[in-house]
Coordinates of N, CA and C in Angstrom, one line a residue:
X13 N 0.8 -1.5 0.0 CA -0.1 -0.3 0.0 C 1.0 1.4 0.0
X14 N 2.2 0.9 0.4 CA 2.8 2.0 1.1 C 3.5 2.5 -0.5
X15 N 3.7 1.6 -1.2 CA 4.7 1.3 -2.1 C 3.7 2.1 -3.2
X16 N 2.2 1.7 -3.5 CA 1.4 2.5 -4.4 C 1.2 3.8 -3.9
X17 N 1.2 4.1 -2.8 CA 1.3 5.2 -2.7 C 2.4 6.6 -3.2
X18 N 3.2 5.7 -3.2 CA 4.7 6.7 -3.6 C 4.9 6.9 -5.3
X19 N 3.9 5.8 -5.9 CA 3.9 5.8 -7.4 C 2.9 7.0 -7.6
X20 N 1.8 7.2 -6.5 CA 0.8 8.1 -6.6 C 1.6 9.1 -6.6
X21 N 2.3 9.4 -5.9 CA 2.4 11.5 -5.5 C 4.1 10.9 -6.5
X22 N 4.6 10.1 -7.1 CA 5.3 10.7 -8.1 C 4.7 10.9 -9.5
X23 N 3.3 10.4 -9.7 CA 2.6 10.6 -11.0 C 2.1 12.3 -10.5
X24 N 2.0 12.6 -9.5 CA 1.2 14.0 -9.6 C 2.2 14.9 -9.5
X25 N 3.6 14.3 -9.0 CA 4.8 15.3 -9.3 C 5.2 15.6 -10.7
X26 N 4.8 14.7 -11.6 CA 5.7 14.9 -12.7 C 4.4 15.3 -13.4
X27 N 3.3 15.1 -13.3 CA 2.2 15.8 -14.2 C 2.3 17.0 -13.8
X28 N 2.6 17.8 -12.3 CA 2.8 19.2 -12.2 C 3.7 19.8 -12.8
X29 N 4.8 19.0 -13.0 CA 5.8 19.5 -13.9 C 5.6 19.7 -15.0
X30 N 4.8 18.5 -16.0 CA 4.8 18.8 -17.4 C 3.7 20.0 -17.7
X31 N 2.7 20.3 -16.6 CA 1.7 21.1 -16.7 C 2.7 22.8 -16.4
X32 N 3.6 22.8 -15.6 CA 4.7 24.0 -16.0 C 5.2 24.2 -16.8
X33 N 5.2 23.4 -17.6 CA 6.3 23.5 -18.6 C 5.6 23.6 -20.1
X34 N 4.5 23.0 -19.9 CA 3.6 23.3 -21.3 C 2.6 24.3 -21.1
X35 N 2.5 25.0 -22.3 CA 1.6 25.9 -22.7 C 0.6 25.7 -23.6
X36 N -0.4 26.4 -23.6 CA -1.4 25.8 -24.8 C -1.2 26.0 -26.2
X37 N -1.5 25.0 -26.9 CA -1.1 25.4 -28.4 C -2.0 25.8 -29.4
X38 N -1.6 27.4 -29.9 CA -2.7 28.1 -30.7 C -2.4 27.2 -31.7
X39 N -3.9 27.6 -32.8 CA -4.3 27.1 -34.0 C -2.7 27.0 -34.7
X40 N -2.4 26.0 -35.3 CA -1.3 25.8 -36.1 C -1.3 26.5 -37.5
X41 N -0.2 27.3 -37.7 CA -0.5 28.2 -39.2 C -0.7 27.1 -40.4
X42 N -0.9 27.9 -41.3 CA -1.4 26.9 -42.4 C 0.2 26.6 -42.9
X43 N -0.3 25.0 -43.6 CA 1.1 24.4 -44.1 C 1.8 23.7 -42.7
X44 N 1.9 24.2 -41.9 CA 2.6 23.4 -40.8 C 2.3 22.1 -40.6
X45 N 3.6 21.5 -39.9 CA 3.2 19.9 -39.5 C 2.1 19.8 -38.0
X46 N 1.3 19.1 -38.1 CA 0.3 18.7 -37.0 C 0.6 17.5 -36.6
X47 N 0.3 17.3 -35.4 CA 0.1 15.5 -35.2 C -0.7 15.1 -35.4
X48 N -0.9 14.4 -35.9 CA -2.0 13.2 -36.7 C -2.8 12.3 -35.3
X49 N -4.0 12.4 -35.4 CA -4.7 11.2 -34.3 C -5.7 11.3 -34.7
X50 N -6.4 10.4 -34.8 CA -7.8 10.1 -35.2 C -9.1 9.9 -34.2
X51 N -8.2 9.7 -32.8 CA -8.4 9.4 -32.1 C -9.4 10.6 -31.5
X52 N -10.9 10.8 -31.2 CA -11.3 12.1 -30.6 C -11.2 12.6 -29.1
X53 N -10.8 10.9 -28.4 CA -10.9 11.6 -27.4 C -9.5 12.0 -26.8
X54 N -8.5 11.5 -27.8 CA -7.1 12.2 -27.7 C -7.5 14.2 -28.2
X55 N -8.0 14.0 -28.8 CA -8.5 15.4 -29.4 C -9.0 16.6 -28.4
X56 N -9.9 15.9 -27.9 CA -10.6 16.2 -26.6 C -9.0 16.8 -25.0
X57 N -8.5 15.6 -25.1 CA -7.7 15.9 -24.1 C -6.7 16.9 -24.3
X58 N -6.4 17.4 -25.8 CA -5.5 18.4 -25.9 C -6.3 19.3 -25.9
X59 N -7.5 19.7 -26.4 CA -8.3 20.9 -25.9 C -8.3 21.0 -24.4
X60 N -8.6 20.2 -23.6 CA -9.0 20.6 -22.3 C -7.2 20.8 -21.8
X61 N -6.4 20.6 -22.3 CA -5.2 21.1 -21.8 C -4.7 22.2 -22.3
X62 N -5.1 22.6 -23.6 CA -5.2 23.8 -23.8 C -5.8 25.1 -22.9
X63 N -7.1 24.8 -22.3 CA -7.9 25.6 -21.8 C -7.3 26.0 -20.5
X64 N -6.6 24.6 -19.6 CA -6.5 24.7 -18.4 C -4.5 25.6 -18.7
X65 N -4.0 25.2 -19.6 CA -3.1 26.1 -19.5 C -2.9 27.1 -20.0
X66 N -3.9 27.6 -20.9 CA -4.3 29.4 -20.9 C -4.6 30.2 -19.7
X67 N -5.4 29.4 -19.3 CA -5.4 29.9 -17.5 C -4.5 29.8 -16.5
X68 N -4.2 28.9 -16.9 CA -2.6 28.8 -15.4 C -1.5 29.9 -16.1
X69 N -1.3 30.2 -17.5 CA -0.5 30.6 -18.0 C -0.8 32.5 -18.3
X70 N -1.9 32.8 -18.1 CA -2.8 33.8 -18.3 C -1.9 34.9 -17.5
X71 N -1.9 36.1 -18.0 CA -0.8 37.3 -17.5 C 0.7 37.0 -17.3
X72 N 1.1 35.5 -18.1 CA 2.6 35.6 -18.0 C 3.6 35.7 -19.5
X73 N 2.8 35.0 -20.9 CA 3.1 35.2 -22.0 C 2.6 36.0 -22.2
X74 N 3.1 37.2 -23.5 CA 2.3 38.0 -24.2 C 2.1 37.4 -25.6
X75 N 1.0 38.4 -26.1 CA 0.1 38.2 -27.3 C 1.4 37.7 -28.5
X76 N 0.9 36.9 -29.4 CA 1.9 36.2 -30.2 C 1.9 36.6 -31.4
X77 N 2.9 36.7 -32.3 CA 2.6 37.4 -33.7 C 2.2 36.2 -34.7
X78 N 1.5 36.3 -35.9 CA 1.5 35.9 -37.4 C 2.6 35.2 -37.8
X79 N 3.0 33.8 -38.1 CA 4.0 33.4 -38.5 C 4.3 34.4 -40.0
X80 N 3.4 34.7 -40.7 CA 3.5 35.8 -42.0 C 4.2 37.2 -41.6
X81 N 4.2 37.4 -40.2 CA 4.9 38.8 -40.0 C 6.5 38.8 -39.3
X82 N 6.7 37.6 -39.3 CA 7.9 37.3 -38.6 C 9.3 37.7 -39.6
X83 N 10.2 38.5 -39.7 CA 11.0 38.9 -40.4 C 11.4 37.8 -41.2
X84 N 11.9 38.0 -42.4 CA 12.3 36.9 -43.4 C 11.5 35.5 -43.4
X85 N 10.2 35.7 -43.5 CA 9.1 34.9 -43.3 C 9.0 33.2 -43.9
X86 N 10.0 33.6 -45.0 CA 10.9 32.2 -45.4 C 11.7 31.7 -45.5
X87 N 12.6 32.5 -44.5 CA 13.8 31.6 -44.1 C 13.4 30.4 -43.5
X88 N 14.8 29.6 -43.1 CA 14.5 28.5 -42.7 C 14.5 28.8 -40.9
X89 N 15.1 29.9 -40.3 CA 14.7 30.1 -39.0 C 13.4 30.4 -38.7
X90 N 13.0 31.4 -39.7 CA 11.6 31.6 -39.5 C 10.6 30.5 -39.6
X91 N 10.6 29.6 -40.3 CA 10.1 28.3 -40.4 C 10.1 27.1 -39.4
X92 N 11.5 27.4 -38.5 CA 11.6 26.1 -37.5 C 10.8 27.0 -36.3
X93 N 10.9 28.4 -35.8 CA 10.3 28.9 -34.7 C 8.9 28.7 -34.9
X94 N 8.2 29.1 -36.0 CA 7.3 28.7 -36.2 C 6.5 27.1 -35.9
X95 N 7.5 26.1 -36.4 CA 7.2 24.8 -36.1 C 7.2 24.7 -34.7
X96 N 8.0 25.0 -33.9 CA 8.6 24.5 -32.8 C 7.6 25.2 -31.3
X97 N 7.9 26.4 -31.5 CA 7.8 27.5 -30.7 C 6.0 27.6 -30.3
X98 N 5.4 27.1 -31.1 CA 4.0 27.1 -31.2 C 3.2 25.9 -30.6
X99 N 4.5 24.9 -30.4 CA 4.4 23.5 -29.4 C 3.6 24.0 -28.0
X100 N 3.9 25.2 -27.7 CA 4.0 25.6 -26.2 C 3.5 26.7 -25.7
X101 N 3.5 27.6 -26.6 CA 3.0 29.3 -26.0 C 2.9 29.9 -27.6
X102 N 2.3 31.1 -27.3 CA 2.5 32.3 -28.5 C 3.8 32.2 -29.6
X103 N 3.6 32.2 -30.9 CA 4.9 32.1 -31.6 C 5.5 34.0 -31.2
X104 N 6.7 33.8 -30.5 CA 7.2 35.2 -30.0 C 8.0 36.0 -31.4
X105 N 7.7 37.4 -31.1 CA 8.6 37.9 -32.4 C 10.0 37.9 -32.0
X106 N 11.1 38.1 -33.0 CA 12.3 37.8 -32.3 C 13.1 39.5 -31.6
X107 N 12.2 40.2 -31.8 CA 12.4 41.6 -31.3 C 12.0 41.6 -29.7
X108 N 11.9 40.4 -29.2 CA 11.1 40.3 -27.7 C 12.4 40.6 -26.9
X109 N 13.7 39.8 -27.4 CA 14.9 40.1 -26.7 C 16.2 40.6 -28.0
X110 N 17.0 41.0 -27.2 CA 18.3 41.5 -27.5 C 19.2 40.2 -28.3
X111 N 20.3 40.3 -28.7 CA 21.0 39.5 -29.4 C 21.9 38.7 -27.9
X112 N 22.2 39.4 -27.2 CA 22.7 39.1 -26.1 C 21.6 37.8 -25.2
X113 N 20.4 38.3 -25.1 CA 19.6 37.4 -24.2 C 18.9 36.3 -25.1
X114 N 19.1 36.1 -26.5 CA 18.2 35.1 -27.1 C 19.1 34.0 -26.8
X115 N 20.3 33.3 -26.6 CA 21.0 32.3 -26.7 C 20.5 31.7 -25.1
X116 N 20.6 32.4 -23.9 CA 20.1 32.0 -22.8 C 18.4 31.4 -23.0
X117 N 17.6 32.5 -23.5 CA 16.2 32.0 -23.5 C 16.0 30.5 -24.2
X118 N 16.3 31.1 -25.5 CA 16.5 29.8 -26.5 C 16.4 28.3 -25.2
X119 N 18.0 28.8 -24.9 CA 18.2 27.3 -24.4 C 17.7 26.6 -23.3
X120 N 17.3 27.5 -22.3 CA 15.4 26.9 -21.6 C 14.4 26.0 -22.4
X121 N 14.1 27.0 -23.7 CA 13.1 26.4 -24.4 C 13.4 25.0 -24.6
X122 N 14.5 25.1 -25.4 CA 15.3 23.6 -26.0 C 15.2 22.5 -25.1
X123 N 15.7 23.1 -23.7 CA 15.7 21.8 -22.8 C 14.3 21.4 -22.1
X124 N 13.3 22.3 -22.1 CA 12.0 22.0 -21.9 C 11.3 21.4 -22.9
X125 N 11.4 21.5 -23.9 CA 10.9 20.8 -25.4 C 11.6 19.5 -25.2
X126 N 12.5 19.4 -25.2 CA 13.8 17.8 -24.9 C 13.4 17.2 -24.0
X127 N 12.8 17.8 -22.6 CA 12.4 17.0 -21.3 C 10.9 16.3 -21.8
X128 N 10.0 17.4 -22.6 CA 8.9 16.9 -22.5 C 8.8 15.9 -23.4
X129 N 9.7 15.7 -24.6 CA 9.7 14.6 -25.6 C 10.0 13.6 -25.5
X130 N 11.0 13.9 -24.2 CA 11.8 12.4 -23.5 C 10.5 11.4 -22.6
X131 N 10.1 12.6 -22.1 CA 8.5 11.8 -20.9 C 7.9 11.0 -22.3
X132 N 7.4 11.8 -23.3 CA 6.7 10.9 -24.1 C 7.3 9.9 -24.9
X133 N 8.6 10.3 -25.5 CA 8.9 8.9 -26.3 C 9.0 7.4 -25.3
X134 N 9.5 8.2 -24.0 CA 10.0 6.8 -23.1 C 8.8 6.3 -22.7
X135 N 7.9 6.8 -22.9 CA 6.2 6.1 -22.4 C 6.7 5.9 -20.8
X136 N 7.3 7.0 -20.3 CA 7.1 7.2 -18.6 C 5.9 7.3 -18.4
X137 N 4.6 8.2 -18.9 CA 3.3 8.1 -18.3 C 2.7 6.4 -18.7
X138 N 2.9 6.2 -19.4 CA 2.2 4.9 -20.0 C 2.6 4.0 -19.3
X139 N 4.1 4.0 -18.6 CA 4.2 2.8 -17.7 C 3.7 2.9 -16.2
X140 N 3.2 4.3 -16.0 CA 2.2 4.1 -14.8 C 1.1 4.3 -14.7
X141 N 0.3 3.7 -16.2 CA -0.7 3.6 -16.0 C -1.0 2.0 -15.3
X142 N 0.4 1.5 -15.2 CA 0.3 -0.1 -14.6 C 0.6 0.0 -13.3
X143 N 0.3 1.5 -12.4 CA 1.2 1.3 -11.0 C -0.2 2.1 -10.7
X144 N -1.7 2.1 -10.9 CA -2.6 3.0 -10.4 C -2.4 4.2 -10.9
X145 N -2.1 4.5 -12.2 CA -2.3 5.7 -12.5 C -3.0 6.1 -13.7
X146 N -3.5 4.6 -13.8 CA -4.3 4.4 -15.3 C -5.3 5.9 -15.4
X147 N -6.3 5.7 -14.8 CA -7.2 6.7 -14.8 C -6.6 8.2 -15.5
X148 N -5.5 8.5 -14.1 CA -5.5 9.8 -13.8 C -4.5 9.9 -15.5
X149 N -3.9 8.9 -16.1 CA -3.2 9.6 -17.3 C -3.8 9.4 -18.6
X150 N -4.8 8.3 -18.6 CA -5.5 8.0 -19.9 C -5.3 6.7 -19.9
X151 N -4.3 5.9 -19.3 CA -3.9 4.4 -19.8 C -3.4 4.3 -20.5
X152 N -3.3 3.4 -21.3 CA -2.3 3.0 -22.1 C -2.3 2.5 -23.9
X153 N -3.9 4.0 -24.5 CA -3.7 3.8 -25.0 C -3.4 4.9 -25.8
X154 N -2.7 5.4 -25.5 CA -1.9 6.9 -26.1 C -3.2 8.2 -25.8
X155 N -4.1 8.3 -25.0 CA -4.7 9.1 -24.7 C -4.5 9.8 -23.4
X156 N -5.2 10.9 -22.8 CA -4.7 11.5 -21.4 C -3.2 12.5 -21.6
X157 N -2.5 12.0 -21.2 CA -1.3 12.9 -20.5 C -0.5 12.5 -21.7
X158 N -0.2 11.2 -22.3 CA 0.8 10.7 -22.7 C 0.1 11.5 -24.5
X159 N -1.3 11.3 -24.6 CA -1.7 12.3 -26.1 C -1.4 13.7 -26.1
X160 N -1.4 14.5 -24.9 CA -1.6 15.9 -24.6 C 0.4 16.5 -24.7
X161 N 1.0 15.2 -24.2 CA 2.3 15.8 -24.2 C 3.0 15.2 -25.7
X162 N 2.9 15.7 -26.9 CA 2.9 15.3 -28.5 C 4.1 16.5 -28.6
X163 N 5.4 16.9 -27.5 CA 5.7 18.0 -28.1 C 7.0 17.5 -28.6
X164 N 7.8 17.6 -29.4 CA 8.8 17.6 -30.6 C 9.9 18.9 -30.0
X165 N 11.3 17.6 -30.2 CA 12.6 19.2 -29.6 C 13.3 19.3 -30.9
X166 N 13.7 20.0 -31.7 CA 14.6 20.5 -32.3 C 15.8 19.9 -32.5
X167 N 16.7 19.3 -33.5 CA 18.2 18.9 -33.6 C 18.6 20.1 -33.0
X168 N 20.4 19.5 -32.8 CA 21.1 20.5 -32.9 C 21.5 21.8 -34.1
X169 N 21.9 21.1 -35.0 CA 21.4 21.7 -36.1 C 20.6 22.9 -36.4
X170 N 19.1 22.4 -35.6 CA 17.8 23.3 -36.1 C 17.9 24.2 -35.5
X171 N 18.8 23.7 -33.7 CA 18.8 24.5 -32.6 C 19.8 26.0 -33.3
X172 N 20.9 25.8 -33.8 CA 21.7 26.6 -34.1 C 21.2 27.5 -35.1
X173 N 20.4 27.1 -36.0 CA 19.8 27.9 -36.8 C 18.7 28.8 -36.4
X174 N 17.8 28.2 -35.1 CA 16.9 29.0 -34.7 C 17.3 30.2 -33.8
X175 N 18.7 29.9 -33.3 CA 19.6 30.8 -32.6 C 20.0 32.1 -33.6
X176 N 20.3 31.6 -34.3 CA 21.3 32.8 -35.4 C 20.0 33.6 -35.8
X177 N 19.1 32.9 -36.2 CA 17.9 33.5 -36.5 C 17.6 35.0 -35.7
X178 N 16.9 34.1 -34.7 CA 16.7 34.9 -33.4 C 17.7 36.4 -32.9
X179 N 19.3 36.0 -33.1 CA 19.7 36.8 -32.8 C 19.9 37.9 -33.9
X180 N 19.9 37.8 -35.3 CA 19.9 38.2 -36.6 C 18.8 39.3 -36.5
X181 N 17.8 39.0 -36.1 CA 16.3 40.1 -35.8 C 16.3 40.2 -34.3
X182 N 17.2 40.4 -33.8 CA 16.3 40.8 -32.3 C 16.6 42.1 -32.2
X183 N 16.1 42.3 -30.5 CA 15.9 44.1 -30.4 C 17.3 44.4 -30.1
X184 N 17.4 45.6 -31.1 CA 18.7 46.2 -31.0 C 18.6 46.9 -29.8
X185 N 19.7 47.0 -28.5 CA 20.0 47.1 -27.5 C 20.5 48.6 -27.3
X186 N 20.9 49.4 -26.1 CA 21.1 50.3 -26.0 C 21.6 50.5 -24.5
X187 N 22.5 51.1 -24.2 CA 22.9 51.2 -22.4 C 21.9 53.1 -22.4
X188 N 21.6 52.8 -21.0 CA 21.0 54.1 -20.9 C 21.7 55.2 -20.8
X189 N 22.8 55.1 -20.8 CA 24.0 56.2 -21.2 C 24.0 56.7 -22.2
X190 N 23.6 55.9 -23.0 CA 24.0 56.3 -24.4 C 23.0 56.8 -25.2
X191 N 21.7 56.8 -24.1 CA 20.5 57.1 -25.0 C 20.8 59.0 -25.1
X192 N 19.6 59.4 -26.6 CA 20.1 60.9 -26.2 C 19.2 61.6 -25.4
X193 N 19.9 62.5 -24.6 CA 19.6 63.4 -23.7 C 19.2 62.4 -22.5
X194 N 19.9 61.3 -21.9 CA 19.7 60.5 -21.0 C 19.2 61.3 -19.7
X195 N 19.5 61.9 -19.2 CA 19.1 62.8 -17.7 C 17.2 63.5 -17.9
X196 N 17.1 63.5 -19.6 CA 15.6 64.2 -19.5 C 14.7 63.0 -18.7
X197 N 13.4 63.2 -18.7 CA 12.4 62.9 -18.1 C 11.8 61.8 -18.8
X198 N 11.9 62.5 -20.0 CA 11.4 60.9 -21.0 C 12.7 59.9 -21.2
X199 N 13.7 60.3 -20.8 CA 14.6 59.1 -21.1 C 14.5 58.5 -19.7
X200 N 14.4 59.1 -18.9 CA 14.2 58.2 -17.2 C 13.3 57.3 -17.3
X201 N 12.1 57.9 -18.0 CA 11.2 56.9 -17.7 C 11.2 55.8 -18.8
X202 N 11.5 56.2 -20.0 CA 11.9 55.0 -21.3 C 12.5 54.2 -20.5
X203 N 13.5 54.3 -20.2 CA 14.4 53.4 -19.3 C 14.1 52.2 -18.2
X204 N 13.3 52.9 -17.4 CA 12.8 52.4 -16.0 C 11.5 51.4 -16.6
X205 N 10.6 52.2 -17.5 CA 9.7 51.0 -17.6 C 10.1 49.9 -18.7
X206 N 10.6 50.1 -19.7 CA 11.1 48.8 -20.6 C 11.9 47.8 -19.8
X207 N 12.8 48.6 -19.4 CA 14.0 47.5 -18.4 C 13.2 46.4 -17.5
X208 N 11.6 46.6 -17.1 CA 10.9 45.5 -16.8 C 10.7 44.4 -17.6
X209 N 10.8 44.4 -18.7 CA 10.9 43.0 -19.7 C 11.6 42.4 -20.3
X210 N 12.5 43.6 -20.8 CA 13.9 43.4 -22.2 C 14.7 44.7 -22.0
X211 N 15.8 43.9 -22.3 CA 16.7 44.8 -22.6 C 16.3 46.5 -23.3
X212 N 17.4 47.6 -23.0 CA 16.4 48.9 -23.4 C 16.8 48.9 -24.7
X213 N 15.9 49.3 -25.3 CA 15.7 49.3 -26.8 C 16.1 50.6 -27.6
X214 N 17.0 50.6 -28.7 CA 17.3 51.9 -29.1 C 16.4 52.5 -29.9
X215 N 16.1 53.7 -29.5 CA 14.8 54.4 -30.2 C 15.2 54.7 -31.6
X216 N 16.4 54.2 -32.2 CA 16.5 54.9 -33.9 C 16.2 53.4 -34.5
X217 N 15.8 52.5 -33.6 CA 15.2 51.1 -34.7 C 13.8 51.8 -35.0
X218 N 13.2 52.2 -35.0 CA 12.1 53.1 -35.4 C 12.0 54.2 -36.1
X219 N 10.8 54.5 -36.5 CA 10.6 56.1 -36.7 C 9.7 56.8 -36.0
X220 N 9.6 58.1 -36.1 CA 9.0 58.8 -35.4 C 7.2 58.5 -35.5
X221 N 7.3 58.1 -36.7 CA 6.2 57.5 -37.1 C 5.2 55.8 -36.5
X222 N 6.4 55.7 -36.6 CA 6.1 53.5 -36.1 C 6.3 53.7 -34.6
X223 N 6.8 54.9 -33.5 CA 7.0 54.2 -32.6 C 5.5 54.7 -31.4
X224 N 4.3 55.3 -31.9 CA 2.8 55.3 -31.1 C 2.7 54.0 -31.1
X225 N 2.9 53.0 -32.3 CA 1.7 51.9 -32.3 C 2.6 50.7 -31.5
X226 N 4.2 50.9 -31.4 CA 5.1 50.2 -31.0 C 4.6 50.4 -29.3
X227 N 4.7 51.3 -28.8 CA 4.4 51.9 -27.5 C 2.9 51.2 -27.0
X228 N 2.1 51.3 -28.3 CA 0.4 50.6 -27.7 C 0.8 49.3 -27.5
X229 N 1.4 48.7 -28.5 CA 1.7 47.1 -28.5 C 2.2 46.4 -26.9
X230 N 3.8 47.6 -26.6 CA 4.2 47.0 -25.5 C 3.2 47.3 -24.1
X231 N 2.4 48.0 -24.2 CA 1.4 48.7 -23.0 C 0.7 47.1 -23.1
X232 N 0.0 46.6 -24.1 CA -0.6 45.2 -24.2 C -0.1 44.4 -23.5
X233 N 1.4 44.3 -24.0 CA 1.8 42.9 -23.7 C 2.2 43.2 -22.0
X234 N 2.7 44.2 -21.4 CA 2.9 44.9 -20.0 C 1.7 44.4 -19.3
X235 N 0.4 44.7 -19.7 CA -0.8 44.3 -19.4 C -0.9 42.8 -18.8
X236 N -0.8 42.1 -20.3 CA -0.9 40.5 -20.0 C 0.0 40.2 -18.9
X237 N 1.3 40.9 -19.0 CA 2.2 40.1 -18.4 C 2.5 40.4 -16.9
X238 N 1.4 41.2 -16.5 CA 1.3 41.6 -15.3 C 2.2 42.3 -14.8
X239 N 3.1 43.0 -15.3 CA 4.0 44.4 -15.1 C 3.3 45.6 -14.6
X240 N 4.1 46.3 -13.9 CA 3.5 47.9 -13.5 C 3.5 48.8 -14.7
X241 N 2.3 48.8 -14.9 CA 2.0 49.9 -16.3 C 2.0 51.0 -16.2
X242 N 2.6 51.8 -16.9 CA 2.5 53.7 -16.1 C 1.3 54.0 -17.0
X243 N 0.9 55.4 -16.1 CA -0.6 55.7 -16.5 C -0.2 56.9 -17.8
X244 N -1.3 57.3 -18.5 CA -1.6 57.6 -19.8 C -0.6 58.8 -20.3
X245 N -0.2 59.4 -18.8 CA 0.9 61.0 -18.8 C 2.3 60.0 -19.2
X246 N 2.5 59.4 -18.9 CA 3.8 58.7 -18.2 C 4.3 58.4 -20.4
X247 N 2.9 57.5 -20.6 CA 3.2 57.2 -22.1 C 3.6 57.8 -23.2
X248 N 2.9 59.5 -22.4 CA 2.5 60.4 -23.8 C 4.0 60.9 -23.7
X249 N 4.6 61.2 -22.1 CA 6.2 61.3 -22.3 C 7.2 60.7 -22.9
X250 N 7.1 58.9 -23.1 CA 7.4 58.4 -23.1 C 7.7 58.0 -24.8
X251 N 6.6 58.6 -25.4 CA 6.2 58.7 -26.4 C 7.1 59.9 -27.5
X252 N 6.6 60.9 -26.8 CA 7.4 62.0 -27.1 C 8.6 62.2 -27.1
X253 N 9.3 61.3 -26.1 CA 11.0 61.2 -26.3 C 11.3 60.2 -27.1
X254 N 10.6 59.2 -27.4 CA 10.7 58.1 -28.9 C 11.0 58.7 -30.0
X255 N 9.6 59.8 -30.3 CA 9.9 60.3 -31.7 C 10.8 61.2 -31.9
X256 N 11.3 62.0 -30.5 CA 11.9 62.8 -30.9 C 13.7 62.2 -31.4
X257 N 14.0 61.2 -30.4 CA 15.0 60.2 -30.7 C 15.1 58.8 -32.2
X258 N 14.1 58.9 -32.8 CA 13.9 58.0 -33.9 C 14.7 58.5 -35.0
X259 N 15.0 57.4 -35.6 CA 15.6 57.2 -36.8 C 14.7 58.0 -37.8
X260 N 15.8 58.9 -38.8 CA 14.8 59.9 -39.5 C 13.9 58.7 -40.6
X261 N 12.9 58.9 -41.1 CA 11.9 58.4 -42.0 C 13.3 58.4 -43.3
X262 N 12.7 57.1 -44.1 CA 13.7 56.6 -45.2 C 12.7 57.5 -46.4

């Protein structure tokens, strides 16, 4: 009886780990590979997992972008992040992080995908079905947790391509002291606000006409991620600073 209880506890721990690492899978883009399964109970399990993870991760992951909006959308790097990243969360924009930040971020994601892929491939959850976990995990038919954890990890070569792509199209960062008029109110508010989520972006990567839309998008992301959101007056000051410091319109 004690041994059975130990297996049950282990199962709950593993399930909790899986829930932490796996986010909701959005609708795959046209032409993207999909996991084929004719079993409607598996599809129902995946939908339940999506709903649960959306609830769990609400306020953590910002809204994603469409594959066609990626930089160089036809490149191999763009195709690979559209293939692998959406298994667990929204498709990220390469400009979410700087070139210096992306390798570390990507490595954490690769490790999580690899872990989930191994858990599924080794039949870890399936084996627990014979240890009193059959009902919770969906038995041995490939449904339940096994059906939900159909996560594939990129090869080492694909990982190199992904990181290179993300770095090439990353956020162009700048040190606070290198900002134009770094001691002005706009520069100080800009640095303090943006540093909550990522490296400080160089104001010259957008034109004065583009910055208002970028600020609105970042504001939405901050709300979604539960960050400290500046008031309207602060947003105006930041936007005016960015427009003054922006690159000239081509």
